[in-house]
PDB file of N, CA and C in Angstrom:
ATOM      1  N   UNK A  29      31.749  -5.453 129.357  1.00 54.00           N
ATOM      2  CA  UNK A  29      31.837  -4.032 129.598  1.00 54.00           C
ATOM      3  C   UNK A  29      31.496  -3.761 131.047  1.00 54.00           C
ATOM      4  N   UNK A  30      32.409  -2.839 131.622  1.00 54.00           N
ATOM      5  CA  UNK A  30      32.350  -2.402 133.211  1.00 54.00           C
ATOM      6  C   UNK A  30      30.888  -1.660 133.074  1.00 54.00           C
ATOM      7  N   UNK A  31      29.820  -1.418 133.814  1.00 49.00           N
ATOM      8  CA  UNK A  31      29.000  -0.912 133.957  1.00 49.00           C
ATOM      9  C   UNK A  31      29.407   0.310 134.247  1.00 49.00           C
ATOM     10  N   UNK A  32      28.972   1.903 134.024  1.00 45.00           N
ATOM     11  CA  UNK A  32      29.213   3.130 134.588  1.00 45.00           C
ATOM     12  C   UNK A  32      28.443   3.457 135.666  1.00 45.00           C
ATOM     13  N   UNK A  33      29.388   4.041 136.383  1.00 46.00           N
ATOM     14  CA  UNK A  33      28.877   4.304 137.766  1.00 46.00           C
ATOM     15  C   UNK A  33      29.361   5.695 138.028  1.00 46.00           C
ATOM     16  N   UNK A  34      28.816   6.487 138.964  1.00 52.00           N
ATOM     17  CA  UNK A  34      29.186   7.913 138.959  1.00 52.00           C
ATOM     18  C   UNK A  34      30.458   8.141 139.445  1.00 52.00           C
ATOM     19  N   UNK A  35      31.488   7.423 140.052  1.00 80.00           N
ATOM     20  CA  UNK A  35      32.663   7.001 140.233  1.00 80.00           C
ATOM     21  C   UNK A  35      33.628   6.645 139.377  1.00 80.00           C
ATOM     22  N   UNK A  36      34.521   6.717 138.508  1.00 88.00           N
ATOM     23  CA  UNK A  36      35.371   6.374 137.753  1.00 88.00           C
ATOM     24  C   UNK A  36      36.244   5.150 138.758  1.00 88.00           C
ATOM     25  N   UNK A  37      36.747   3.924 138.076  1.00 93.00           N
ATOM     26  CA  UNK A  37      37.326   3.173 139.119  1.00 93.00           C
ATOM     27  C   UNK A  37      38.756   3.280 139.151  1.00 93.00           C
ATOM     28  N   UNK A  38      39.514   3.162 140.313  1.00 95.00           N
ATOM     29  CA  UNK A  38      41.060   2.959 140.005  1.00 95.00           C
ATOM     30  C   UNK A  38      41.326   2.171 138.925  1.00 95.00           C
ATOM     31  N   UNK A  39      43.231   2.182 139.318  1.00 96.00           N
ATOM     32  CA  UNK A  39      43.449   1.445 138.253  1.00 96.00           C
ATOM     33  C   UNK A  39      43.716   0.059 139.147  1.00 96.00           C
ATOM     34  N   UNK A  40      43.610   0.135 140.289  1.00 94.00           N
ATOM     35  CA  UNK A  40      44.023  -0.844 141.090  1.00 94.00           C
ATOM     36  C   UNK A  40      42.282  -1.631 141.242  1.00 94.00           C
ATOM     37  N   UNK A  41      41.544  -0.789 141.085  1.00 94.00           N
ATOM     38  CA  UNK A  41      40.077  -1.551 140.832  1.00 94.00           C
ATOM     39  C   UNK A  41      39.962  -2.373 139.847  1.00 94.00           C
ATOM     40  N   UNK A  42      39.968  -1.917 139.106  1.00 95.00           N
ATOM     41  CA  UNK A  42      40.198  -2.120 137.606  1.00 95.00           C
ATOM     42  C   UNK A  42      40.993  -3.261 137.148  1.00 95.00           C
ATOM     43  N   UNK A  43      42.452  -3.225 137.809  1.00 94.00           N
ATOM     44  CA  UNK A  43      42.856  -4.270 137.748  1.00 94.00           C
ATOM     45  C   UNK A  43      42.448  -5.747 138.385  1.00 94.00           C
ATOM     46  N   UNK A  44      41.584  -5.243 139.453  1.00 95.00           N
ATOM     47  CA  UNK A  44      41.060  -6.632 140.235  1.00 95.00           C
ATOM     48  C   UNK A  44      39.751  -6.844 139.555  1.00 95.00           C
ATOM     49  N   UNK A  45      39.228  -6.002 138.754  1.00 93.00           N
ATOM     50  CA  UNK A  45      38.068  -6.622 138.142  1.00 93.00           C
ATOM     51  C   UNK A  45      38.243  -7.360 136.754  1.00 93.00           C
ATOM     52  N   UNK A  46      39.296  -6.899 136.610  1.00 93.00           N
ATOM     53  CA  UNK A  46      39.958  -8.002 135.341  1.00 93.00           C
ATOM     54  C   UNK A  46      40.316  -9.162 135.695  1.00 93.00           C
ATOM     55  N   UNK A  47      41.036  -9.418 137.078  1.00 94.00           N
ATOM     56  CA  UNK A  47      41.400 -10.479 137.505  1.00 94.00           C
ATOM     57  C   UNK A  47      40.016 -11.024 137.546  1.00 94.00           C
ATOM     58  N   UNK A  48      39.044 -10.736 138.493  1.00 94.00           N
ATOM     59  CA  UNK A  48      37.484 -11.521 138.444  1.00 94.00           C
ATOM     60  C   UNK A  48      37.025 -11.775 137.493  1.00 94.00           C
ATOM     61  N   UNK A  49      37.256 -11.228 136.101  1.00 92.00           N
ATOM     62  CA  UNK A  49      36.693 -10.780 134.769  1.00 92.00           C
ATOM     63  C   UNK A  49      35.416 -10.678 135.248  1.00 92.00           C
ATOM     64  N   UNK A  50      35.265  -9.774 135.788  1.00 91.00           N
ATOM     65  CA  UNK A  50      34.174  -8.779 135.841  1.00 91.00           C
ATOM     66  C   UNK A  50      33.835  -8.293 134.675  1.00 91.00           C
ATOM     67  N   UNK A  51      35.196  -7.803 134.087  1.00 90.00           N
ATOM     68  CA  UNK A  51      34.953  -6.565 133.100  1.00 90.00           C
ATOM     69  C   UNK A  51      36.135  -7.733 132.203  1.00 90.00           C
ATOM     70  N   UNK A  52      35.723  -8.098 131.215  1.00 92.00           N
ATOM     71  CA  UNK A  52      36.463  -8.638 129.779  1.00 92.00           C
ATOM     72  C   UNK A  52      36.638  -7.697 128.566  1.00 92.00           C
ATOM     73  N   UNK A  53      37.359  -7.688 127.853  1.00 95.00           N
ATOM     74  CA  UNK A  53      37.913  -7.386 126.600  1.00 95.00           C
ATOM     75  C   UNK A  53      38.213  -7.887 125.410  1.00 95.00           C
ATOM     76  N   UNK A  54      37.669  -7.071 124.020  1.00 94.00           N
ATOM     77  CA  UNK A  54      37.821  -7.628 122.852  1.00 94.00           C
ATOM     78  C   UNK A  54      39.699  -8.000 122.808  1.00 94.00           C
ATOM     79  N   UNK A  55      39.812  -8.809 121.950  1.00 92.00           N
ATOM     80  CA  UNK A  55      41.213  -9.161 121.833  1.00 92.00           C
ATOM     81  C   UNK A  55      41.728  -7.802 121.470  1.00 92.00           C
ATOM     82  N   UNK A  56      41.527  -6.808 120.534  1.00 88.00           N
ATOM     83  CA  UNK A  56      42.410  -5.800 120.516  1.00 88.00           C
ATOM     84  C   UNK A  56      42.855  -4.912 121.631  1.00 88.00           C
ATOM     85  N   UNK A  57      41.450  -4.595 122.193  1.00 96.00           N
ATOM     86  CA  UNK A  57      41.238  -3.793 123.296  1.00 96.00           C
ATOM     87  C   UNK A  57      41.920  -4.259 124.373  1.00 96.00           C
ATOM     88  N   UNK A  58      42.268  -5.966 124.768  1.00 95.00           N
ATOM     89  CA  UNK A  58      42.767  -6.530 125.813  1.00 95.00           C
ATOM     90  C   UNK A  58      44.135  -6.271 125.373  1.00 95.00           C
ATOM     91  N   UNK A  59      44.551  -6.528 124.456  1.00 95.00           N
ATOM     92  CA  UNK A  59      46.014  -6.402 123.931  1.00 95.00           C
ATOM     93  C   UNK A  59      46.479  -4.492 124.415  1.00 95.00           C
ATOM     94  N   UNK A  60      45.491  -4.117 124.270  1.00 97.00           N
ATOM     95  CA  UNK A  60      46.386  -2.576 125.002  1.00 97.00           C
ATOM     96  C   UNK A  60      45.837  -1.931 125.932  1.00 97.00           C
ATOM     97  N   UNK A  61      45.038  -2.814 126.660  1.00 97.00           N
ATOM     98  CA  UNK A  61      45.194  -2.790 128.305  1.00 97.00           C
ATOM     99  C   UNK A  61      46.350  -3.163 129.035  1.00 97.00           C
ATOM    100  N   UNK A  62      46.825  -4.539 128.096  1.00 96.00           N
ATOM    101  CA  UNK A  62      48.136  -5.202 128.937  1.00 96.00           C
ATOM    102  C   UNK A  62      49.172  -3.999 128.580  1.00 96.00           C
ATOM    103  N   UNK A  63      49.118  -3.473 127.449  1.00 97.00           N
ATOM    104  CA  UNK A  63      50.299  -2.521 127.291  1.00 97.00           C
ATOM    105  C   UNK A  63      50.084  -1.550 128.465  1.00 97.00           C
ATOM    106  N   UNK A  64      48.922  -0.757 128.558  1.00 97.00           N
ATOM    107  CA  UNK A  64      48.930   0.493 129.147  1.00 97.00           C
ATOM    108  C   UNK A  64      49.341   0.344 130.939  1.00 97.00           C
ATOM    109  N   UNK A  65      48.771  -1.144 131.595  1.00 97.00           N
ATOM    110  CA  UNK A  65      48.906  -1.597 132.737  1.00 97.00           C
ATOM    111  C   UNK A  65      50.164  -2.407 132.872  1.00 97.00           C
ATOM    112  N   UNK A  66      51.035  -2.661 131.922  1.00 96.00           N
ATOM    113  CA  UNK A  66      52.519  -2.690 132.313  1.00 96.00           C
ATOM    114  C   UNK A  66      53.133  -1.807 132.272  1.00 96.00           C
ATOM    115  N   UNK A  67      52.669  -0.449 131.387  1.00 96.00           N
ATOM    116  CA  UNK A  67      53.771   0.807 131.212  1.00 96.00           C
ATOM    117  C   UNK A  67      52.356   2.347 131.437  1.00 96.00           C
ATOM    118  N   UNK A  68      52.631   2.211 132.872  1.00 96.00           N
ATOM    119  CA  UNK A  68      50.949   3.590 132.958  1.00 96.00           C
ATOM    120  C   UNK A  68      51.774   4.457 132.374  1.00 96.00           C
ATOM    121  N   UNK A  69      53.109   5.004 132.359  1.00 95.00           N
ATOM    122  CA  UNK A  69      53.558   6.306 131.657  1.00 95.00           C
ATOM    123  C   UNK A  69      52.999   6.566 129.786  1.00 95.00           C
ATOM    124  N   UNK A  70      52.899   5.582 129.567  1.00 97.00           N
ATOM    125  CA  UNK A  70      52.819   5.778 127.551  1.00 97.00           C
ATOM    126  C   UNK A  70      51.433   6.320 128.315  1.00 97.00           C
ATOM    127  N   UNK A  71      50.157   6.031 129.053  1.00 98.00           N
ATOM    128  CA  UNK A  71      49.025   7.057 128.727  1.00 98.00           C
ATOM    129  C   UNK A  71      49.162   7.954 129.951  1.00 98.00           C
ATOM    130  N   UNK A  72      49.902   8.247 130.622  1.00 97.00           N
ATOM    131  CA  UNK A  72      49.975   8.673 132.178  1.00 97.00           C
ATOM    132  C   UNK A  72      50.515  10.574 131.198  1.00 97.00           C
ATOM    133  N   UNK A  73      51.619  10.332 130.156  1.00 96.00           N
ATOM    134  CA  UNK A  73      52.137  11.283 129.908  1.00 96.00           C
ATOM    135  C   UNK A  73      51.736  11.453 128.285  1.00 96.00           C
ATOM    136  N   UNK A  74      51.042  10.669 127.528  1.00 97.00           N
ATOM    137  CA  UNK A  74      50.848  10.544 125.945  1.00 97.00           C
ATOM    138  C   UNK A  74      49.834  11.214 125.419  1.00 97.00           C
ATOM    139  N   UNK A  75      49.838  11.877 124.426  1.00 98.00           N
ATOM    140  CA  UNK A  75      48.187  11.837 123.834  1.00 98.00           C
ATOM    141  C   UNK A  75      47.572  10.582 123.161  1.00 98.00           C
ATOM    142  N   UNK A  76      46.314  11.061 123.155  1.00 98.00           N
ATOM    143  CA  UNK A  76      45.471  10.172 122.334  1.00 98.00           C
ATOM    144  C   UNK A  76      45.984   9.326 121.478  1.00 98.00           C
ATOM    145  N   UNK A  77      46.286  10.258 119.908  1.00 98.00           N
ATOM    146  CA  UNK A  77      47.322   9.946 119.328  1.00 98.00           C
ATOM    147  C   UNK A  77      48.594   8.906 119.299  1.00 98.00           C
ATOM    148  N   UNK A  78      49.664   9.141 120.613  1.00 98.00           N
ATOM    149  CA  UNK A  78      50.631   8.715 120.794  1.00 98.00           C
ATOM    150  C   UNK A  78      50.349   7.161 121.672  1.00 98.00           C
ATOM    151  N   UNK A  79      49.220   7.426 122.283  1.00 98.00           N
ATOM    152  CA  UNK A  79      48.691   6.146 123.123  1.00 98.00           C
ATOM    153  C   UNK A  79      48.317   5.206 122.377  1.00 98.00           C
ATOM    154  N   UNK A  80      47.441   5.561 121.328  1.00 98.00           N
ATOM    155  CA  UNK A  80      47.161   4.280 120.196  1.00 98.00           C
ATOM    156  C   UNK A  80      48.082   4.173 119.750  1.00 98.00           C
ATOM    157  N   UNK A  81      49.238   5.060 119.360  1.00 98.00           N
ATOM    158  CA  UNK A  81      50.315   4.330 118.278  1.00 98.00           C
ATOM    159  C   UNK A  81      51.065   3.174 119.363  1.00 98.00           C
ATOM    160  N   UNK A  82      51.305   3.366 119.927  1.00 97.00           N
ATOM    161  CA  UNK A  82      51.913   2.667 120.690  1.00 97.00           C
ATOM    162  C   UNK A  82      51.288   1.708 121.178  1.00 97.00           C
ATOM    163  N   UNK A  83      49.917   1.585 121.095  1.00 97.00           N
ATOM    164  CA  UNK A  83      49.107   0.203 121.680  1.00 97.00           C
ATOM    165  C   UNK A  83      49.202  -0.608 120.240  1.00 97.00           C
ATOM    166  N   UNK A  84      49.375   0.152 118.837  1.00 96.00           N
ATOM    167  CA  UNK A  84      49.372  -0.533 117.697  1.00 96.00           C
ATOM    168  C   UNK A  84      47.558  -0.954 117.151  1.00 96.00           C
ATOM    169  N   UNK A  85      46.807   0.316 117.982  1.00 97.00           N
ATOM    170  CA  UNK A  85      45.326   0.472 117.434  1.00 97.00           C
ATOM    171  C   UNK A  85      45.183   1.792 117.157  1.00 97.00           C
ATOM    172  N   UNK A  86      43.583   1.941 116.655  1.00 97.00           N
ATOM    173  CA  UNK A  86      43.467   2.863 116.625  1.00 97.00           C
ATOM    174  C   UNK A  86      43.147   3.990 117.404  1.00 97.00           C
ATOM    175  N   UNK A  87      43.259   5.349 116.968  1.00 98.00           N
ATOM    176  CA  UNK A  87      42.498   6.343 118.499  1.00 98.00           C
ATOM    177  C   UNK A  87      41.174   6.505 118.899  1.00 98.00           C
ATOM    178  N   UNK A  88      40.109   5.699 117.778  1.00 98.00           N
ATOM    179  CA  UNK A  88      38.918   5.175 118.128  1.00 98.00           C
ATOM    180  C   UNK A  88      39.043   4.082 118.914  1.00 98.00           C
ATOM    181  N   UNK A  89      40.197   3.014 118.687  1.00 98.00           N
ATOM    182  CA  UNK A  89      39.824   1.849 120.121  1.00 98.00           C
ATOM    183  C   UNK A  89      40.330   2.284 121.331  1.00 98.00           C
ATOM    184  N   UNK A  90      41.000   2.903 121.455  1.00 98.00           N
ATOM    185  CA  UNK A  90      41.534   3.837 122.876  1.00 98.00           C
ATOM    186  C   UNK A  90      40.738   4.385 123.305  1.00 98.00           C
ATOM    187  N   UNK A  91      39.537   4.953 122.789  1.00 98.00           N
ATOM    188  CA  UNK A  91      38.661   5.715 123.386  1.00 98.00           C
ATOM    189  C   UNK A  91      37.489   4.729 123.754  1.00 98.00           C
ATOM    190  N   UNK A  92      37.243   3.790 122.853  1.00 97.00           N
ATOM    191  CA  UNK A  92      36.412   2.742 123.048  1.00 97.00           C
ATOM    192  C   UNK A  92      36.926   1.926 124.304  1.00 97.00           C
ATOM    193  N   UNK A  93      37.783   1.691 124.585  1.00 97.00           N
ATOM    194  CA  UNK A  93      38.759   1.101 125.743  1.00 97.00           C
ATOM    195  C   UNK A  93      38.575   1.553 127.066  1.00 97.00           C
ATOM    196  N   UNK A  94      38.541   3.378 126.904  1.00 97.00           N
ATOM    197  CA  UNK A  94      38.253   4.292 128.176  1.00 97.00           C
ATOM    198  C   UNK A  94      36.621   3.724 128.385  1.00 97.00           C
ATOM    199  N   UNK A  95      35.734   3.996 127.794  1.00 96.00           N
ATOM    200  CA  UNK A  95      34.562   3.577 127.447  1.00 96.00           C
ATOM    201  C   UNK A  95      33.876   2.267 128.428  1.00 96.00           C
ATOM    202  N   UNK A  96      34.806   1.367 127.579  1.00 95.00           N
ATOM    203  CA  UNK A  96      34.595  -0.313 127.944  1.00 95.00           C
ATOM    204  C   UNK A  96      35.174  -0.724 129.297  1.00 95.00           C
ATOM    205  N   UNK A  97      36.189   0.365 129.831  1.00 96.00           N
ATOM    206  CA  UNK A  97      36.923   0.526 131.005  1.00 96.00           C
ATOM    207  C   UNK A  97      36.340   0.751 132.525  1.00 96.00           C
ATOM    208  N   UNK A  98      35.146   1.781 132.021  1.00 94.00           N
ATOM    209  CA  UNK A  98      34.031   2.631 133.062  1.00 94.00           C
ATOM    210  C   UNK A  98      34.441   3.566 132.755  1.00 94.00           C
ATOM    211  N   UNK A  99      35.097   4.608 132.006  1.00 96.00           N
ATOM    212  CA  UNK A  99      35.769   5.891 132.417  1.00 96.00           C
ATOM    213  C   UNK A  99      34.799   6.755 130.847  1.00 96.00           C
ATOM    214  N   UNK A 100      34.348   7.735 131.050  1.00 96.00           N
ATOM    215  CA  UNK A 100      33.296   8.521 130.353  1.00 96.00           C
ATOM    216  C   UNK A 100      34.138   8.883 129.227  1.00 96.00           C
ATOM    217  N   UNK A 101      35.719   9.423 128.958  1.00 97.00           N
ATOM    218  CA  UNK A 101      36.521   9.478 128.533  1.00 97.00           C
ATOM    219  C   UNK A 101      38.042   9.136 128.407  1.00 97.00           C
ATOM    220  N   UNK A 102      39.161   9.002 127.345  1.00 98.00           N
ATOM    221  CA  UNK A 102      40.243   8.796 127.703  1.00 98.00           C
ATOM    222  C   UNK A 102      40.933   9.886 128.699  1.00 98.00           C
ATOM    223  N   UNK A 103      40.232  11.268 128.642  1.00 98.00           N
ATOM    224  CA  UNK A 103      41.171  12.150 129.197  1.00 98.00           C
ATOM    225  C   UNK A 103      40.724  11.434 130.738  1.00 98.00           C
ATOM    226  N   UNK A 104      39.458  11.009 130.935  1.00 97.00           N
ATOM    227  CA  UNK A 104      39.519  10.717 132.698  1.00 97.00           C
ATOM    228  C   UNK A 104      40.364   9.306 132.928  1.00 97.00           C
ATOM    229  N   UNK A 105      40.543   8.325 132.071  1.00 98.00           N
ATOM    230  CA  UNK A 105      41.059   7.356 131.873  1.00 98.00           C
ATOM    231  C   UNK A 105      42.554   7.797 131.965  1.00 98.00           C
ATOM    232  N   UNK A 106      43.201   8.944 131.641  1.00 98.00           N
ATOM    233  CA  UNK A 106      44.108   9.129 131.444  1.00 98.00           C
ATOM    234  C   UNK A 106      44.442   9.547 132.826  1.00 98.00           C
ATOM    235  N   UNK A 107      43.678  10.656 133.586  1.00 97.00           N
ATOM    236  CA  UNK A 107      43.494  10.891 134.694  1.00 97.00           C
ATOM    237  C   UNK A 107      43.787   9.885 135.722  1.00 97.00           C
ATOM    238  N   UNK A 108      43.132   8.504 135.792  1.00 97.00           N
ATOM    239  CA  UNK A 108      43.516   7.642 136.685  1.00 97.00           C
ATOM    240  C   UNK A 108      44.673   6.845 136.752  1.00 97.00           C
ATOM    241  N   UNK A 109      45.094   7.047 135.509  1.00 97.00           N
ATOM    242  CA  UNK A 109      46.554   6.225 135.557  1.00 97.00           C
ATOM    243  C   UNK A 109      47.595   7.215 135.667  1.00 97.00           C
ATOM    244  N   UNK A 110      47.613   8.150 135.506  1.00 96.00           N
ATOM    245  CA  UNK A 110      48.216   9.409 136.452  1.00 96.00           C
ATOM    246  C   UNK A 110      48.397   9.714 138.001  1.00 96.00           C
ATOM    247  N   UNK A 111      46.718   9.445 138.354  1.00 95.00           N
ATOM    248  CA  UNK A 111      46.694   8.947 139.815  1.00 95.00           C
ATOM    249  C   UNK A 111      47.201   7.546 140.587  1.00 95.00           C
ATOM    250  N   UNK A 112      47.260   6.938 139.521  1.00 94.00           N
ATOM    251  CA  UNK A 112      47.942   5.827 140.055  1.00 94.00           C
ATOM    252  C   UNK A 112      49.637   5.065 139.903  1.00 94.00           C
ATOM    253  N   UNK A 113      49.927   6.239 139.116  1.00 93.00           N
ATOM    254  CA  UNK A 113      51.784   6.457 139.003  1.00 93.00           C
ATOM    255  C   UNK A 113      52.189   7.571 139.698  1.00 93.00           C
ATOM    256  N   UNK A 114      51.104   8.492 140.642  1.00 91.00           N
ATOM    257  CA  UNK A 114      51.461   9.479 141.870  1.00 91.00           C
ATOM    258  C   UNK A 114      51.374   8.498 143.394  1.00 91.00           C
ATOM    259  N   UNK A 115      50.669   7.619 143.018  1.00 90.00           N
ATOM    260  CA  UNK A 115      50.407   6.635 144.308  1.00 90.00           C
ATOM    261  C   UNK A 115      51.196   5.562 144.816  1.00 90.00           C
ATOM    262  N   UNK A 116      51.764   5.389 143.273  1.00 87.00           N
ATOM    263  CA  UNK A 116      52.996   4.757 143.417  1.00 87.00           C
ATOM    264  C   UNK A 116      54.475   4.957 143.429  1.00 87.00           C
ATOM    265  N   UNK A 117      54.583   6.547 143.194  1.00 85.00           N
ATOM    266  CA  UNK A 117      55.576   7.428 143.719  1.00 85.00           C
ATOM    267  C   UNK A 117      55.726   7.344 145.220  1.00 85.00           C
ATOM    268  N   UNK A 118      54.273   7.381 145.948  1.00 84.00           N
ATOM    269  CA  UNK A 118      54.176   8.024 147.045  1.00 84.00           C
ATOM    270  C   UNK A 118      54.341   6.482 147.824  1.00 84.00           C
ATOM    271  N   UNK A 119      54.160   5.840 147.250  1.00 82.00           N
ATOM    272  CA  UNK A 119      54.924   4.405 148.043  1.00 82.00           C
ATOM    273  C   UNK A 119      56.021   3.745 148.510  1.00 82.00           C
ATOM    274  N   UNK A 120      56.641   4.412 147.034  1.00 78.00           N
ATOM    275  CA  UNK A 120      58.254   4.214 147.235  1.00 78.00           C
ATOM    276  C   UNK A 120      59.203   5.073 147.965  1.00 78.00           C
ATOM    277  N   UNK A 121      58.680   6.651 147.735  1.00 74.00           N
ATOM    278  CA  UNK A 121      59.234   8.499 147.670  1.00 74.00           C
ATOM    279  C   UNK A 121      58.207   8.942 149.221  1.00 74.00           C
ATOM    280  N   UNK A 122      58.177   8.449 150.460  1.00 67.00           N
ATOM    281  CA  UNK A 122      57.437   9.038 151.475  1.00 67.00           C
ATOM    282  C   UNK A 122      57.857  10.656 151.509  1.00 67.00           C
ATOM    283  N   UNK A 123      56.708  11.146 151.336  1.00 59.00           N
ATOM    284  CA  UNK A 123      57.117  12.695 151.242  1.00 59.00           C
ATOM    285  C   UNK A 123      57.360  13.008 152.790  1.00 59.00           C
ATOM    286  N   UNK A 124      58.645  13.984 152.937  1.00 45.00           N
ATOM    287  CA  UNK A 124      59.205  14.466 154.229  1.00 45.00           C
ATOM    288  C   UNK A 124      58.369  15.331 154.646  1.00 45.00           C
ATOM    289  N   UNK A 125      57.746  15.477 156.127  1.00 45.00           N
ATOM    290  CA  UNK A 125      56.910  15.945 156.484  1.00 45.00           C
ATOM    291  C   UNK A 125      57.304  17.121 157.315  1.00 45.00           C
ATOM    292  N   UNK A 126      58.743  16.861 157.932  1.00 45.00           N
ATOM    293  CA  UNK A 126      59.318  18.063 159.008  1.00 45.00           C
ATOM    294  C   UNK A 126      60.136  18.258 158.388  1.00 45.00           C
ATOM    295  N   UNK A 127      60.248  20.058 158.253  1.00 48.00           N
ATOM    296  CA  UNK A 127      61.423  20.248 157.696  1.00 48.00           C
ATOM    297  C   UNK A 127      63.208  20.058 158.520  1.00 48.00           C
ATOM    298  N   UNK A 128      64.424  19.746 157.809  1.00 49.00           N
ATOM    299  CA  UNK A 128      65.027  19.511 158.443  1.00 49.00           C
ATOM    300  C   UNK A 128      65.530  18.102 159.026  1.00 49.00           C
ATOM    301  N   UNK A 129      64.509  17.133 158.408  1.00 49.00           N
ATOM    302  CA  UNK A 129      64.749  15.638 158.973  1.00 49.00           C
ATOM    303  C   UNK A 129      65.852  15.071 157.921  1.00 49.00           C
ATOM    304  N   UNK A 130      65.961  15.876 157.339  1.00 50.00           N
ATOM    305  CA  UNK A 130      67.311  15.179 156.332  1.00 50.00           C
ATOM    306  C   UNK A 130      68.454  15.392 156.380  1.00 50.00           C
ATOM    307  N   UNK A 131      68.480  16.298 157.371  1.00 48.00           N
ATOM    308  CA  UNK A 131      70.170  17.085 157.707  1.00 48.00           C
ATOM    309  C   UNK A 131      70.773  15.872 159.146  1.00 48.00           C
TER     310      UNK A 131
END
C-alpha cells in the first residue's frame, strides 16, 4: 500500500512506483489497475459502478484500489486519470496560442 501523503500522486507517479513496486497489489486489485492504466477513459469518463463492471470486480475493490493507490477516494482517483488523459491531449493537440496562426 502507497503511503498517504497530502498530495494525491499522478498517474505517471504512480505508474513509476509500480514499476519500483513501491506500491504492490492484491491480484484482483492488480488485474484492474492494468485495465484502468491501459484504457484511463473506462475511469477518466465511468462511474463507480461502470468502472468495476468493467474491471470485472467489485465497487468495493475500486474503491479499495483508490485507497491502496494513495488517493482518499475514487472520485480523486478518478480526478487524476482525467488529468492525465488532458496531459496527454496536450502532448499530442499543442493548444494554438495566437490567434490566426492557422490561416
Amino acid at each position: 500500500m502507497l503511503s498517504t501523503s497530502v498530495e494525491q500522486p499522478s498517474i505517471s507517479d504512480l505508474k513509476q512506483l509500480i514499476v519500483q513496486r513501491r506500491v504492490t497489489y492484491p491480484a484482483s486489485l492488480q488485474q484492474a489497475m492494468r485495465l484502468l492504466l491501459g484504457n484511463p477513459g473506462v475511469i477518466s469518463f465511468g462511474t463507480l459502478r461502470s468502472v468495476a463492471h468493467a474491471c470485472n470486480v467489485s465497487e468495493t475493490s475500486i474503491t479499495r484500489l483508490a485507497s491502496h493507490s494513495g488517493y482518499s477516494s475514487f472520485k480523486e482517483m478518478q480526478g487524476a486519470f482525467r488529468q492525465h488523459l488532458v496531459a496527454l491531449a496536450a502532448s499530442h493537440f499543442p493548444v494554438v496560442q495566437q490567434r490566426g496562426s492557422l490561416q
